[in-house]
mmCIF file of C-alpha atoms and ligand atoms in Angstrom:
data_model
loop_
_atom_site.group_PDB
_atom_site.id
_atom_site.type_symbol
_atom_site.label_atom_id
_atom_site.label_comp_id
_atom_site.label_asym_id
_atom_site.label_seq_id
_atom_site.Cartn_x
_atom_site.Cartn_y
_atom_site.Cartn_z
ATOM 1 C CA UNK C 1 -23.469 3.907 4.648
ATOM 2 C CA UNK C 2 -25.475 6.271 2.511
ATOM 3 C CA UNK C 3 -23.342 9.138 3.745
ATOM 4 C CA UNK C 4 -20.174 7.256 2.731
ATOM 5 C CA UNK C 5 -21.494 6.680 -0.753
ATOM 6 C CA UNK C 6 -22.380 10.347 -1.116
ATOM 7 C CA UNK C 7 -18.892 11.353 0.087
ATOM 8 C CA UNK C 8 -17.264 8.978 -2.373
ATOM 9 C CA UNK C 9 -19.322 10.389 -5.238
ATOM 10 C CA UNK C 10 -18.300 13.881 -4.158
ATOM 11 C CA UNK C 11 -14.664 12.798 -4.186
ATOM 12 C CA UNK C 12 -15.052 11.338 -7.654
ATOM 13 C CA UNK C 13 -16.681 14.541 -8.822
ATOM 14 C CA UNK C 14 -13.962 16.688 -7.257
ATOM 15 C CA UNK C 15 -11.343 14.483 -8.881
ATOM 16 C CA UNK C 16 -12.980 14.892 -12.275
ATOM 17 C CA UNK C 17 -13.292 18.651 -11.870
ATOM 18 C CA UNK C 18 -9.652 19.092 -10.821
ATOM 19 C CA UNK C 19 -8.349 16.889 -13.609
ATOM 20 C CA UNK C 20 -7.487 13.687 -11.768
ATOM 21 C CA UNK C 21 -8.209 10.626 -13.830
ATOM 22 C CA UNK C 22 -9.158 8.483 -10.858
ATOM 23 C CA UNK C 23 -10.803 8.692 -7.490
ATOM 24 C CA UNK C 24 -9.983 6.427 -4.615
ATOM 25 C CA UNK C 25 -8.627 2.932 -5.132
ATOM 26 C CA UNK C 26 -8.402 0.373 -2.334
ATOM 27 C CA UNK C 27 -7.093 -2.950 -1.178
ATOM 28 C CA UNK C 28 -8.454 -5.305 1.451
ATOM 29 C CA UNK C 29 -5.636 -7.394 2.863
ATOM 30 C CA UNK C 30 -6.226 -10.909 4.187
ATOM 31 C CA UNK C 31 -4.014 -13.155 6.306
ATOM 32 C CA UNK C 32 -1.490 -15.468 4.699
ATOM 33 C CA UNK C 33 -1.225 -19.033 5.999
ATOM 34 C CA UNK C 34 -0.732 -19.158 9.769
ATOM 35 C CA UNK C 35 -1.435 -15.464 10.310
ATOM 36 C CA UNK C 36 -4.401 -13.337 11.418
ATOM 37 C CA UNK C 37 -3.443 -9.977 9.920
ATOM 38 C CA UNK C 38 -6.178 -8.224 7.966
ATOM 39 C CA UNK C 39 -7.527 -4.799 7.156
ATOM 40 C CA UNK C 40 -8.150 -2.216 4.492
ATOM 41 C CA UNK C 41 -6.090 0.399 2.707
ATOM 42 C CA UNK C 42 -7.266 3.299 0.547
ATOM 43 C CA UNK C 43 -5.295 5.440 -1.893
ATOM 44 C CA UNK C 44 -6.849 8.826 -2.692
ATOM 45 C CA UNK C 45 -5.474 11.453 -5.084
ATOM 46 C CA UNK C 46 -4.711 14.814 -3.526
ATOM 47 C CA UNK C 47 -3.151 17.976 -4.930
ATOM 48 C CA UNK C 48 0.299 17.133 -3.513
ATOM 49 C CA UNK C 49 0.372 13.348 -3.911
ATOM 50 C CA UNK C 50 -1.647 10.295 -3.035
ATOM 51 C CA UNK C 51 -3.028 9.897 0.460
ATOM 52 C CA UNK C 52 -2.621 6.407 1.874
ATOM 53 C CA UNK C 53 -4.894 5.432 4.757
ATOM 54 C CA UNK C 54 -4.471 1.996 6.316
ATOM 55 C CA UNK C 55 -6.327 0.246 9.140
ATOM 56 C CA UNK C 56 -4.766 -3.124 9.935
ATOM 57 C CA UNK C 57 -5.315 -5.556 12.824
ATOM 58 C CA UNK C 58 -3.831 -8.836 14.044
ATOM 59 C CA UNK C 59 -0.222 -7.643 14.034
ATOM 60 C CA UNK C 60 2.551 -8.182 16.550
ATOM 61 C CA UNK C 61 3.283 -4.892 18.336
ATOM 62 C CA UNK C 62 5.858 -2.653 16.652
ATOM 63 C CA UNK C 63 6.903 -1.768 13.108
ATOM 64 C CA UNK C 64 5.991 -3.766 10.016
ATOM 65 C CA UNK C 65 7.242 -3.367 6.460
ATOM 66 C CA UNK C 66 4.461 -2.271 4.120
ATOM 67 C CA UNK C 67 4.821 -2.311 0.344
ATOM 68 C CA UNK C 68 3.081 -2.429 -2.996
ATOM 69 C CA UNK C 69 4.370 -5.543 -4.773
ATOM 70 C CA UNK C 70 4.456 -6.081 -8.517
ATOM 71 C CA UNK C 71 1.770 -8.732 -8.907
ATOM 72 C CA UNK C 72 -1.759 -8.736 -7.589
ATOM 73 C CA UNK C 73 -1.508 -12.437 -6.892
ATOM 74 C CA UNK C 74 -2.038 -13.600 -3.307
ATOM 75 C CA UNK C 75 -2.545 -17.259 -4.280
ATOM 76 C CA UNK C 76 0.591 -18.666 -2.648
ATOM 77 C CA UNK C 77 0.155 -19.582 1.046
ATOM 78 C CA UNK C 78 3.068 -17.245 1.878
ATOM 79 C CA UNK C 79 2.074 -14.644 -0.777
ATOM 80 C CA UNK C 80 5.421 -14.945 -2.578
ATOM 81 C CA UNK C 81 3.206 -15.048 -5.702
ATOM 82 C CA UNK C 82 2.946 -11.245 -5.393
ATOM 83 C CA UNK C 83 6.579 -10.953 -6.535
ATOM 84 C CA UNK C 84 9.013 -8.231 -5.474
ATOM 85 C CA UNK C 85 8.420 -4.574 -4.696
ATOM 86 C CA UNK C 86 6.672 -2.635 -7.464
ATOM 87 C CA UNK C 87 9.553 -0.776 -9.104
ATOM 88 C CA UNK C 88 8.611 0.634 -12.527
ATOM 89 C CA UNK C 89 11.305 3.334 -12.334
ATOM 90 C CA UNK C 90 14.187 0.888 -11.647
ATOM 91 C CA UNK C 91 15.299 2.431 -8.370
ATOM 92 C CA UNK C 92 16.904 0.827 -5.302
ATOM 93 C CA UNK C 93 14.786 0.022 -2.239
ATOM 94 C CA UNK C 94 14.568 2.934 0.168
ATOM 95 C CA UNK C 95 12.509 5.302 2.278
ATOM 96 C CA UNK C 96 9.399 6.754 0.707
ATOM 97 C CA UNK C 97 10.578 10.318 1.225
ATOM 98 C CA UNK C 98 14.083 9.750 -0.189
ATOM 99 C CA UNK C 99 14.813 10.414 -3.845
ATOM 100 C CA UNK C 100 15.754 6.826 -4.597
ATOM 101 C CA UNK C 101 13.129 4.275 -3.657
ATOM 102 C CA UNK C 102 10.765 1.800 -5.244
ATOM 103 C CA UNK C 103 7.369 3.280 -6.123
ATOM 104 C CA UNK C 104 5.999 0.466 -3.934
ATOM 105 C CA UNK C 105 7.964 1.465 -0.819
ATOM 106 C CA UNK C 106 5.444 2.770 1.708
ATOM 107 C CA UNK C 107 6.045 4.101 5.225
ATOM 108 C CA UNK C 108 5.955 1.353 7.869
ATOM 109 C CA UNK C 109 2.893 0.280 9.809
ATOM 110 C CA UNK C 110 3.277 0.786 13.568
ATOM 111 C CA UNK C 111 1.154 -1.610 15.588
ATOM 112 C CA UNK C 112 0.109 -0.802 19.145
ATOM 113 C CA UNK C 113 0.115 -3.266 22.049
ATOM 114 C CA UNK C 114 -3.210 -4.691 20.832
ATOM 115 C CA UNK C 115 -1.794 -5.328 17.368
ATOM 116 C CA UNK C 116 -3.680 -2.571 15.581
ATOM 117 C CA UNK C 117 -2.028 -0.162 13.168
ATOM 118 C CA UNK C 118 -3.379 2.945 11.515
ATOM 119 C CA UNK C 119 -1.476 4.936 8.939
ATOM 120 C CA UNK C 120 -2.412 8.141 7.164
ATOM 121 C CA UNK C 121 0.258 9.638 4.949
ATOM 122 C CA UNK C 122 0.651 11.414 1.600
ATOM 123 C CA UNK C 123 3.197 9.812 -0.741
ATOM 124 C CA UNK C 124 4.660 10.931 -4.066
ATOM 125 C CA UNK C 125 5.048 9.026 -7.307
ATOM 126 C CA UNK C 126 2.200 6.545 -6.849
ATOM 127 C CA UNK C 127 -0.045 6.477 -9.938
ATOM 128 C CA UNK C 128 -3.675 5.356 -9.696
ATOM 129 C CA UNK C 129 -4.069 5.061 -13.476
ATOM 130 C CA UNK C 130 -1.926 4.842 -16.607
ATOM 131 C CA UNK C 131 1.092 2.670 -17.468
ATOM 132 C CA UNK C 132 2.548 2.630 -13.955
ATOM 133 C CA UNK C 133 -0.708 2.303 -12.065
ATOM 134 C CA UNK C 134 -0.787 0.469 -8.769
ATOM 135 C CA UNK C 135 -4.254 -0.868 -9.629
ATOM 136 C CA UNK C 136 -3.995 -4.647 -10.020
ATOM 137 C CA UNK C 137 -0.763 -4.808 -7.966
ATOM 138 C CA UNK C 138 -0.289 -6.597 -4.673
ATOM 139 C CA UNK C 139 -0.257 -4.981 -1.249
ATOM 140 C CA UNK C 140 1.819 -6.764 1.383
ATOM 141 C CA UNK C 141 2.175 -6.426 5.155
ATOM 142 C CA UNK C 142 5.357 -7.970 6.555
ATOM 143 C CA UNK C 143 6.214 -9.738 9.790
ATOM 144 C CA UNK C 144 9.217 -7.541 10.575
ATOM 145 C CA UNK C 145 10.284 -3.896 10.270
ATOM 146 C CA UNK C 146 11.638 -2.550 6.978
ATOM 147 C CA UNK C 147 15.262 -1.420 7.486
ATOM 148 C CA UNK C 148 15.024 0.663 4.260
ATOM 149 C CA UNK C 149 18.618 -0.362 3.517
ATOM 150 C CA UNK C 150 18.801 -4.066 2.616
ATOM 151 C CA UNK C 151 18.362 -4.562 -1.143
ATOM 152 C CA UNK C 152 15.905 -5.127 -2.611
ATOM 153 C CA UNK C 153 13.546 -6.091 0.212
ATOM 154 C CA UNK C 154 14.329 -4.021 3.330
ATOM 155 C CA UNK C 155 14.732 -7.375 5.136
ATOM 156 C CA UNK C 156 11.150 -7.132 6.356
ATOM 157 C CA UNK C 157 10.643 -10.863 6.847
ATOM 158 C CA UNK C 158 7.666 -12.980 5.882
ATOM 159 C CA UNK C 159 4.434 -11.792 4.331
ATOM 160 C CA UNK C 160 1.646 -11.835 6.923
ATOM 161 C CA UNK C 161 -1.144 -10.298 4.841
ATOM 162 C CA UNK C 162 -1.799 -9.780 1.147
ATOM 163 C CA UNK C 163 -4.360 -7.946 -0.952
ATOM 164 C CA UNK C 164 -4.932 -6.691 -4.491
ATOM 165 C CA UNK C 165 -5.299 -2.979 -5.273
ATOM 166 C CA UNK C 166 -8.629 -2.439 -7.032
ATOM 167 C CA UNK C 167 -10.481 0.529 -8.508
ATOM 168 C CA UNK C 168 -13.815 -1.264 -8.258
HETATM 169 CU CU1 CU Z 201 6.964 -6.078 0.785
HETATM 170 ZN ZN1 ZN Z 202 11.256 -1.612 -1.975
#
């Protein structure tokens, strides 16, 4: 644990030295009603984008839509309180690496046969501070795959886990 704290301080220091306003931010996601999906997600600034690392359990095997939603409000039993996909640039829903997509559109989670998913990917356009920050927004794991085509949701089904992105 001590080692982790030291590493985090080093990251913060590196971020400050290289001009990034923020170090890592994170979200712990918890199951919505009737589900068992939970885990943690970190967002860390890097030179070429923001690195997203997710460790999620309790999923059905296969792909699951994974997005930042506009409100950090998981109070509804089905997490609809988190609103739609975070979309400060008024784009259509789409793949993270395409030009047109919501800022909140993340690559899918891929769960193994045991229901565990890990993701480690660098994405563009996600701000960890400033007007369009993801801090305070919702993070949602969906029951179904994101088709990256259906507007504006990707037809990813229900919300099986929800969390709030925090810089604390
Ligand atoms: Cu979503
Ligand atoms: Zn979207």
